[in-house]
XYZ file of C-alpha atoms in Angstrom:
448
model
C -122.853 -22.341 -39.795
C -119.441 -20.943 -38.819
C -118.703 -17.280 -39.357
C -115.337 -15.554 -39.806
C -113.991 -12.134 -40.599
C -111.696 -13.776 -43.148
C -111.728 -17.224 -44.703
C -108.915 -18.369 -46.966
C -108.945 -21.082 -49.600
C -105.417 -22.433 -49.972
C -102.544 -22.760 -47.540
C -99.582 -21.952 -49.750
C -97.303 -18.993 -49.194
C -99.870 -16.298 -50.051
C -102.668 -17.899 -48.014
C -100.364 -18.486 -45.070
C -99.179 -14.869 -45.133
C -102.734 -13.524 -45.213
C -104.011 -15.831 -42.485
C -101.250 -15.075 -39.989
C -101.211 -11.341 -40.663
C -104.987 -10.981 -40.321
C -105.065 -13.099 -37.167
C -102.302 -10.986 -35.625
C -104.627 -7.972 -35.906
C -107.450 -9.675 -34.023
C -109.568 -10.817 -36.963
C -111.260 -14.217 -36.787
C -109.677 -16.375 -39.469
C -110.308 -19.790 -40.981
C -108.287 -21.540 -43.667
C -108.725 -24.701 -45.713
C -106.676 -26.753 -48.136
C -107.583 -30.093 -49.646
C -103.860 -30.891 -49.829
C -101.332 -30.885 -46.957
C -100.543 -27.417 -45.672
C -97.541 -25.742 -47.259
C -98.447 -25.237 -50.886
C -96.725 -26.242 -54.089
C -93.352 -24.614 -53.455
C -92.626 -26.158 -50.085
C -94.119 -29.596 -50.701
C -94.394 -30.286 -54.434
C -92.171 -27.767 -56.197
C -89.195 -25.510 -55.760
C -87.980 -26.598 -52.319
C -87.901 -30.395 -52.768
C -86.683 -29.927 -56.337
C -83.735 -27.839 -55.166
C -82.829 -30.466 -52.560
C -82.734 -33.136 -55.273
C -80.706 -30.911 -57.599
C -78.028 -30.662 -54.906
C -76.894 -34.239 -55.555
C -76.776 -33.729 -59.319
C -74.707 -30.576 -58.802
C -72.065 -32.621 -57.013
C -71.920 -35.142 -59.867
C -71.844 -32.402 -62.492
C -69.027 -30.529 -60.734
C -66.984 -33.714 -60.320
C -67.487 -34.617 -63.978
C -66.287 -31.190 -65.114
C -63.172 -31.432 -62.939
C -62.339 -35.056 -63.726
C -58.687 -35.140 -64.651
C -58.209 -31.687 -63.176
C -57.865 -32.809 -59.583
C -60.834 -35.171 -59.383
C -60.348 -38.858 -60.189
C -63.775 -40.353 -59.544
C -67.251 -39.199 -60.556
C -69.720 -40.110 -57.782
C -72.840 -42.119 -58.501
C -76.249 -40.788 -57.556
C -78.280 -42.837 -55.096
C -81.886 -42.025 -55.926
C -83.321 -43.619 -52.795
C -81.024 -41.557 -50.583
C -81.934 -38.371 -52.447
C -85.641 -39.064 -51.926
C -85.137 -39.826 -48.245
C -83.185 -36.597 -47.704
C -85.763 -34.571 -49.632
C -88.554 -36.054 -47.559
C -87.035 -34.768 -44.311
C -87.846 -31.248 -45.518
C -91.298 -32.078 -46.872
C -92.574 -34.108 -43.922
C -91.926 -31.441 -41.310
C -93.656 -28.596 -43.123
C -97.435 -29.330 -42.809
C -97.231 -30.023 -39.064
C -95.116 -26.933 -38.509
C -97.549 -24.722 -40.412
C -100.666 -26.078 -38.690
C -99.025 -25.671 -35.296
C -98.385 -22.024 -36.154
C -102.013 -21.525 -37.214
C -103.337 -22.943 -33.969
C -100.948 -20.809 -31.947
C -102.340 -17.753 -33.745
C -105.959 -18.789 -33.153
C -106.681 -19.694 -36.774
C -109.260 -22.427 -37.404
C -107.973 -25.081 -39.779
C -109.859 -27.242 -42.292
C -108.650 -29.971 -44.640
C -111.307 -30.062 -47.323
C -112.037 -28.683 -50.755
C -114.248 -25.591 -50.866
C -117.047 -24.449 -53.161
C -119.072 -21.255 -53.150
C -122.751 -21.292 -52.253
C -123.274 -17.545 -52.721
C -121.238 -14.350 -52.682
C -119.779 -14.866 -49.194
C -120.793 -18.402 -48.179
C -118.818 -21.598 -48.741
C -119.313 -25.307 -48.414
C -116.164 -26.784 -46.856
C -116.439 -30.516 -46.333
C -119.510 -30.955 -44.096
C -119.342 -27.366 -42.847
C -121.058 -24.249 -44.111
C -118.776 -21.235 -43.769
C -119.724 -17.577 -44.002
C -117.120 -14.827 -44.051
C -117.016 -11.057 -44.489
C -114.010 -11.530 -46.768
C -113.015 -14.656 -48.667
C -109.526 -14.991 -50.128
C -108.881 -17.324 -53.031
C -105.243 -18.389 -52.776
C -105.664 -21.898 -54.140
C -102.545 -21.849 -56.302
C -102.212 -23.843 -59.502
C -102.318 -27.457 -60.604
C -101.155 -29.481 -63.625
C -102.941 -28.834 -66.893
C -105.472 -31.479 -67.871
C -104.299 -33.377 -70.957
C -107.535 -33.813 -72.891
C -106.300 -36.221 -75.537
C -106.618 -40.023 -75.580
C -104.694 -41.516 -72.663
C -103.830 -38.109 -71.222
C -104.698 -39.352 -67.736
C -101.819 -41.854 -67.957
C -99.235 -39.087 -67.706
C -97.869 -38.532 -64.228
C -97.442 -35.077 -62.690
C -94.490 -33.115 -61.362
C -95.576 -34.176 -57.868
C -95.254 -37.797 -58.929
C -91.750 -37.167 -60.240
C -90.669 -35.643 -56.955
C -91.920 -38.746 -55.134
C -90.493 -41.470 -57.360
C -89.224 -44.315 -55.200
C -87.144 -45.576 -58.117
C -85.991 -43.610 -61.141
C -87.328 -45.180 -64.368
C -84.806 -46.121 -67.039
C -86.528 -43.826 -69.523
C -88.817 -40.818 -69.177
C -90.729 -38.569 -71.549
C -91.857 -35.049 -70.633
C -94.746 -33.391 -72.444
C -94.110 -29.652 -72.763
C -90.954 -27.579 -73.078
C -91.179 -25.285 -70.062
C -88.983 -24.944 -67.003
C -90.464 -27.994 -65.240
C -89.589 -30.282 -68.148
C -86.044 -28.946 -68.432
C -85.298 -29.021 -64.719
C -86.595 -32.565 -64.261
C -84.961 -33.720 -67.491
C -81.583 -32.539 -66.223
C -82.113 -34.253 -62.872
C -83.155 -37.536 -64.487
C -80.436 -37.541 -67.139
C -77.681 -36.897 -64.597
C -79.133 -39.679 -62.487
C -78.758 -42.144 -65.341
C -82.107 -42.118 -67.157
C -82.794 -41.762 -70.868
C -84.888 -38.607 -71.317
C -87.052 -37.115 -74.080
C -88.852 -33.761 -74.105
C -91.677 -33.284 -76.616
C -92.787 -29.683 -77.151
C -95.397 -28.386 -79.556
C -93.778 -24.972 -80.118
C -90.907 -23.928 -82.364
C -88.708 -23.237 -79.364
C -88.862 -24.158 -75.695
C -88.889 -21.811 -72.691
C -90.645 -19.103 -74.660
C -90.700 -16.599 -71.778
C -86.906 -16.453 -71.691
C -84.441 -14.736 -74.019
C -84.209 -16.788 -77.206
C -80.446 -16.374 -77.598
C -79.742 -17.491 -74.036
C -82.191 -20.395 -74.424
C -80.130 -21.657 -77.381
C -77.216 -22.151 -75.000
C -79.412 -24.181 -72.655
C -80.712 -26.259 -75.550
C -77.106 -27.054 -76.522
C -76.227 -27.980 -72.928
C -79.340 -30.151 -72.690
C -78.473 -31.966 -75.910
C -74.908 -32.534 -74.724
C -76.352 -34.124 -71.595
C -78.056 -36.694 -73.807
C -81.601 -35.373 -73.528
C -83.579 -35.678 -76.767
C -85.544 -32.475 -77.478
C -88.361 -32.864 -80.015
C -89.926 -29.574 -81.159
C -93.013 -28.635 -83.194
C -94.674 -31.895 -82.202
C -98.152 -32.097 -80.686
C -98.794 -35.080 -78.439
C -102.068 -36.727 -79.468
C -102.170 -40.008 -77.564
C -100.596 -42.067 -74.780
C -100.960 -45.856 -74.607
C -99.734 -48.351 -72.010
C -98.235 -51.434 -73.654
C -96.068 -54.191 -72.182
C -94.952 -52.229 -69.111
C -94.062 -49.211 -71.251
C -95.844 -46.154 -72.553
C -96.165 -45.274 -76.226
C -96.602 -41.551 -76.747
C -97.791 -40.448 -80.168
C -96.762 -37.048 -81.492
C -97.879 -35.312 -84.668
C -95.542 -33.040 -86.645
C -96.409 -31.717 -90.096
C -99.208 -34.265 -90.330
C -96.909 -37.207 -89.619
C -97.130 -39.427 -86.557
C -94.112 -40.441 -84.485
C -94.185 -42.874 -81.577
C -91.967 -42.491 -78.504
C -91.430 -45.387 -76.116
C -90.654 -44.738 -72.434
C -91.051 -46.325 -69.027
C -92.921 -43.269 -67.734
C -94.591 -40.161 -69.163
C -94.853 -36.876 -67.272
C -97.199 -33.971 -67.832
C -95.152 -30.769 -67.833
C -97.460 -28.895 -70.188
C -98.216 -26.061 -67.777
C -100.036 -25.228 -64.542
C -103.335 -23.308 -64.807
C -104.883 -21.734 -61.688
C -106.702 -24.163 -59.389
C -109.964 -22.214 -59.381
C -112.287 -23.918 -61.828
C -113.889 -26.292 -59.318
C -114.834 -23.559 -56.824
C -118.294 -22.766 -58.285
C -117.195 -19.172 -58.810
C -120.273 -18.191 -60.796
C -122.485 -18.811 -57.758
C -120.552 -16.051 -55.999
C -120.539 -13.704 -58.985
C -116.746 -13.890 -59.255
C -115.331 -13.037 -62.675
C -112.326 -14.993 -63.850
C -110.240 -15.828 -66.891
C -108.053 -18.769 -67.819
C -105.263 -16.925 -65.967
C -107.141 -16.680 -62.678
C -109.498 -14.494 -60.626
C -109.882 -11.077 -62.232
C -108.615 -8.564 -59.678
C -108.064 -4.825 -59.435
C -104.980 -2.960 -58.194
C -105.889 -3.891 -54.611
C -106.071 -7.609 -55.568
C -109.813 -7.459 -54.925
C -112.252 -9.234 -57.229
C -113.521 -6.904 -59.933
C -117.030 -8.323 -59.635
C -117.445 -9.230 -55.946
C -116.071 -6.822 -53.343
C -116.106 -9.574 -50.682
C -113.431 -11.546 -52.556
C -109.658 -11.103 -52.785
C -107.136 -13.287 -54.542
C -103.363 -13.717 -54.480
C -100.615 -15.916 -55.861
C -101.079 -18.258 -58.807
C -104.886 -18.141 -58.428
C -105.017 -14.425 -59.287
C -104.996 -12.944 -62.777
C -102.536 -10.242 -61.776
C -99.347 -8.819 -63.266
C -97.270 -10.891 -60.869
C -95.279 -13.833 -62.150
C -96.140 -17.289 -60.743
C -93.260 -17.230 -58.267
C -93.194 -17.872 -54.527
C -91.763 -14.456 -53.528
C -94.474 -12.794 -55.623
C -97.162 -14.844 -53.850
C -95.801 -13.627 -50.514
C -95.750 -10.008 -51.737
C -99.352 -10.284 -52.936
C -100.325 -11.924 -49.661
C -99.069 -8.919 -47.706
C -101.008 -6.564 -49.993
C -104.260 -8.514 -49.573
C -103.877 -8.734 -45.804
C -103.206 -5.010 -45.548
C -106.276 -4.168 -47.607
C -108.517 -6.474 -45.580
C -107.257 -5.022 -42.296
C -107.138 -1.322 -43.240
C -109.477 -1.086 -46.198
C -108.269 -0.727 -49.763
C -105.300 1.580 -49.258
C -102.414 -0.470 -50.599
C -102.051 -0.961 -54.349
C -99.972 -3.855 -55.536
C -96.633 -2.742 -56.949
C -94.250 -5.229 -58.478
C -90.497 -4.802 -58.332
C -88.340 -6.494 -60.985
C -89.103 -10.201 -60.672
C -86.145 -12.502 -61.408
C -86.986 -15.951 -62.702
C -84.657 -18.952 -62.827
C -84.557 -22.320 -64.580
C -82.641 -24.585 -62.196
C -80.940 -26.701 -64.808
C -77.175 -27.154 -64.932
C -76.120 -24.671 -66.137
C -78.760 -22.477 -64.563
C -80.552 -19.886 -66.676
C -81.965 -16.660 -65.236
C -83.821 -13.582 -66.390
C -85.071 -10.281 -65.004
C -86.575 -7.194 -66.585
C -87.383 -6.709 -70.256
C -86.566 -9.057 -73.090
C -84.809 -7.498 -76.062
C -87.896 -7.649 -78.300
C -90.126 -6.210 -75.553
C -87.757 -3.291 -75.008
C -87.841 -2.508 -78.727
C -91.645 -2.756 -78.852
C -91.894 -0.315 -75.955
C -89.839 2.187 -77.924
C -86.682 2.231 -75.817
C -83.440 3.309 -77.444
C -81.213 0.453 -76.332
C -77.767 -1.039 -76.357
C -77.678 -4.815 -76.334
C -74.621 -6.587 -74.974
C -74.635 -10.287 -75.817
C -71.628 -12.557 -75.530
C -70.587 -16.098 -74.766
C -67.823 -15.850 -72.190
C -66.636 -19.388 -71.573
C -63.099 -17.997 -71.829
C -63.514 -15.840 -68.697
C -61.678 -16.937 -65.584
C -64.788 -18.018 -63.693
C -65.849 -20.276 -66.547
C -62.372 -21.745 -66.954
C -61.824 -22.463 -63.250
C -65.156 -24.318 -63.157
C -64.529 -25.869 -66.582
C -67.964 -24.960 -67.950
C -68.876 -24.819 -71.622
C -71.949 -22.607 -71.290
C -71.509 -19.156 -69.801
C -73.221 -16.273 -71.596
C -75.062 -13.053 -70.895
C -77.304 -10.503 -72.558
C -77.912 -7.123 -70.972
C -80.371 -4.525 -72.265
C -79.254 -0.951 -71.549
C -81.385 2.200 -71.850
C -79.224 4.660 -73.800
C -81.147 7.689 -72.549
C -80.464 7.276 -68.834
C -77.713 4.647 -68.866
C -79.663 2.145 -66.734
C -80.389 -1.559 -67.095
C -83.727 -2.599 -68.581
C -83.126 -6.342 -68.607
C -80.548 -9.025 -67.898
C -80.470 -12.611 -69.142
C -77.834 -15.094 -68.014
C -76.778 -18.705 -68.310
C -73.943 -20.234 -66.355
C -72.796 -21.223 -62.902
C -74.632 -19.577 -60.022
C -76.485 -17.122 -62.258
C -79.463 -17.676 -59.923
C -77.493 -15.525 -57.478
C -76.018 -12.998 -59.907
C -79.459 -12.226 -61.342
C -80.510 -10.834 -57.957
C -77.880 -8.099 -58.265
C -79.309 -7.135 -61.639
C -82.825 -7.098 -60.134
C -81.648 -4.758 -57.387
C -79.893 -2.513 -59.913
C -83.049 -2.278 -62.049
C -85.269 -1.535 -59.052
C -82.999 1.186 -57.671
C -82.243 2.589 -61.141
C -78.506 2.327 -60.608
C -76.608 3.660 -63.598
C -73.953 1.754 -65.452
C -71.405 4.129 -63.951
C -72.688 3.343 -60.458
C -72.282 -0.373 -61.057
C -68.862 -0.098 -62.669
C -67.519 1.747 -59.643
C -68.738 -0.954 -57.246
C -66.088 -3.121 -55.620
C -67.162 -6.781 -55.571
C -65.389 -9.568 -53.722
C -63.116 -11.464 -56.103
C -62.967 -14.038 -57.557
C -66.741 -14.505 -57.418
C -69.421 -14.878 -60.064
C -70.836 -11.505 -58.982
C -67.547 -9.823 -59.852
C -68.247 -10.600 -63.526
C -71.273 -8.321 -63.484
C -69.378 -5.127 -64.317
C -68.005 -6.729 -67.510
C -71.528 -7.521 -68.686
C -72.421 -3.843 -69.039
């Protein structure tokens, strides 16, 4: 049996942060991951996705400026995109493991299950630790209908050697929209099937309408209020059956992808043997990110049922909190700043703070500024059709409660709104700022 002060399940951003910080303070640390070290973001999510999007951005920009100084729209070479993306992915696991070894952290490459409250089975090893951290992240939702196992995952999409001529995505969240935009701009025929009345339900509904329009104009078919009930493989194609109002519709595609959500990857850990309470959202934790039912256990990132959004920067923040509480005792409560979230479609869509309906439910007296501004200079110089904003202003103290954007580079502009919300800058403060011009950020003052 091996014994550690701290043992961590999962080597994503939260697990990595905890391991290195605890080791730097002299604690004995072990870490395991059944997948290559680096986590979803670096290897199977946001980082490789953003690399791939880069090529589609070039094509999109050229298409918008065709006849306005650009004569030729470049073609996308999928094989070259994949090769470039892989240069980032391949280097990460080795780099991370090298850092662990330098810091004296023992590394394992196996799945883990609990034996009792502080003992684990990791591969052929039995591990005992004073503190165990569950930072195992999330994984694709299991599709429990007939043929559900035939659907490929987001990881599969990011590793396609060839882009299929047609693709269908199950679910109308950010993964479906981002990948649909990539595939459509790369020449594929794309369908999204979503069971709800509207997609991207965690984003402002009025801003989402603009993205839906842009997605339709790209040629993506969006099918709403349709529950997928079956997938069949026939003659080198897949037939996906959807039910809407009791009627069946069949969709034919070369590939089907599961983008129906990502639950926490905790349900195979034998948590009950360790007396660890959990919900469908993750490990139930207190304000110190400590298990509510087992004081030996902490959790962070997508595996934790916390108030943090499933975002990489939030996982890092929670990792620092957990490490601090393990090292010093429970002295640091988790506190979340405004958490901006982005859908990396083209145009990009971003949100931070309260939605309009949430602000009203909380009893705020608000002003709502909502406008499509494709006639502004920045939209015209980039020749974009979709540029809109909605800002939620607290009338009582003249501060921003929420901001919701769609348009070029709004993934950057939203960070200014997040900073303004966190620091409680007033509208007057923001309006007297001098921003470099002409930049997208310089539009901010006109959105207030």
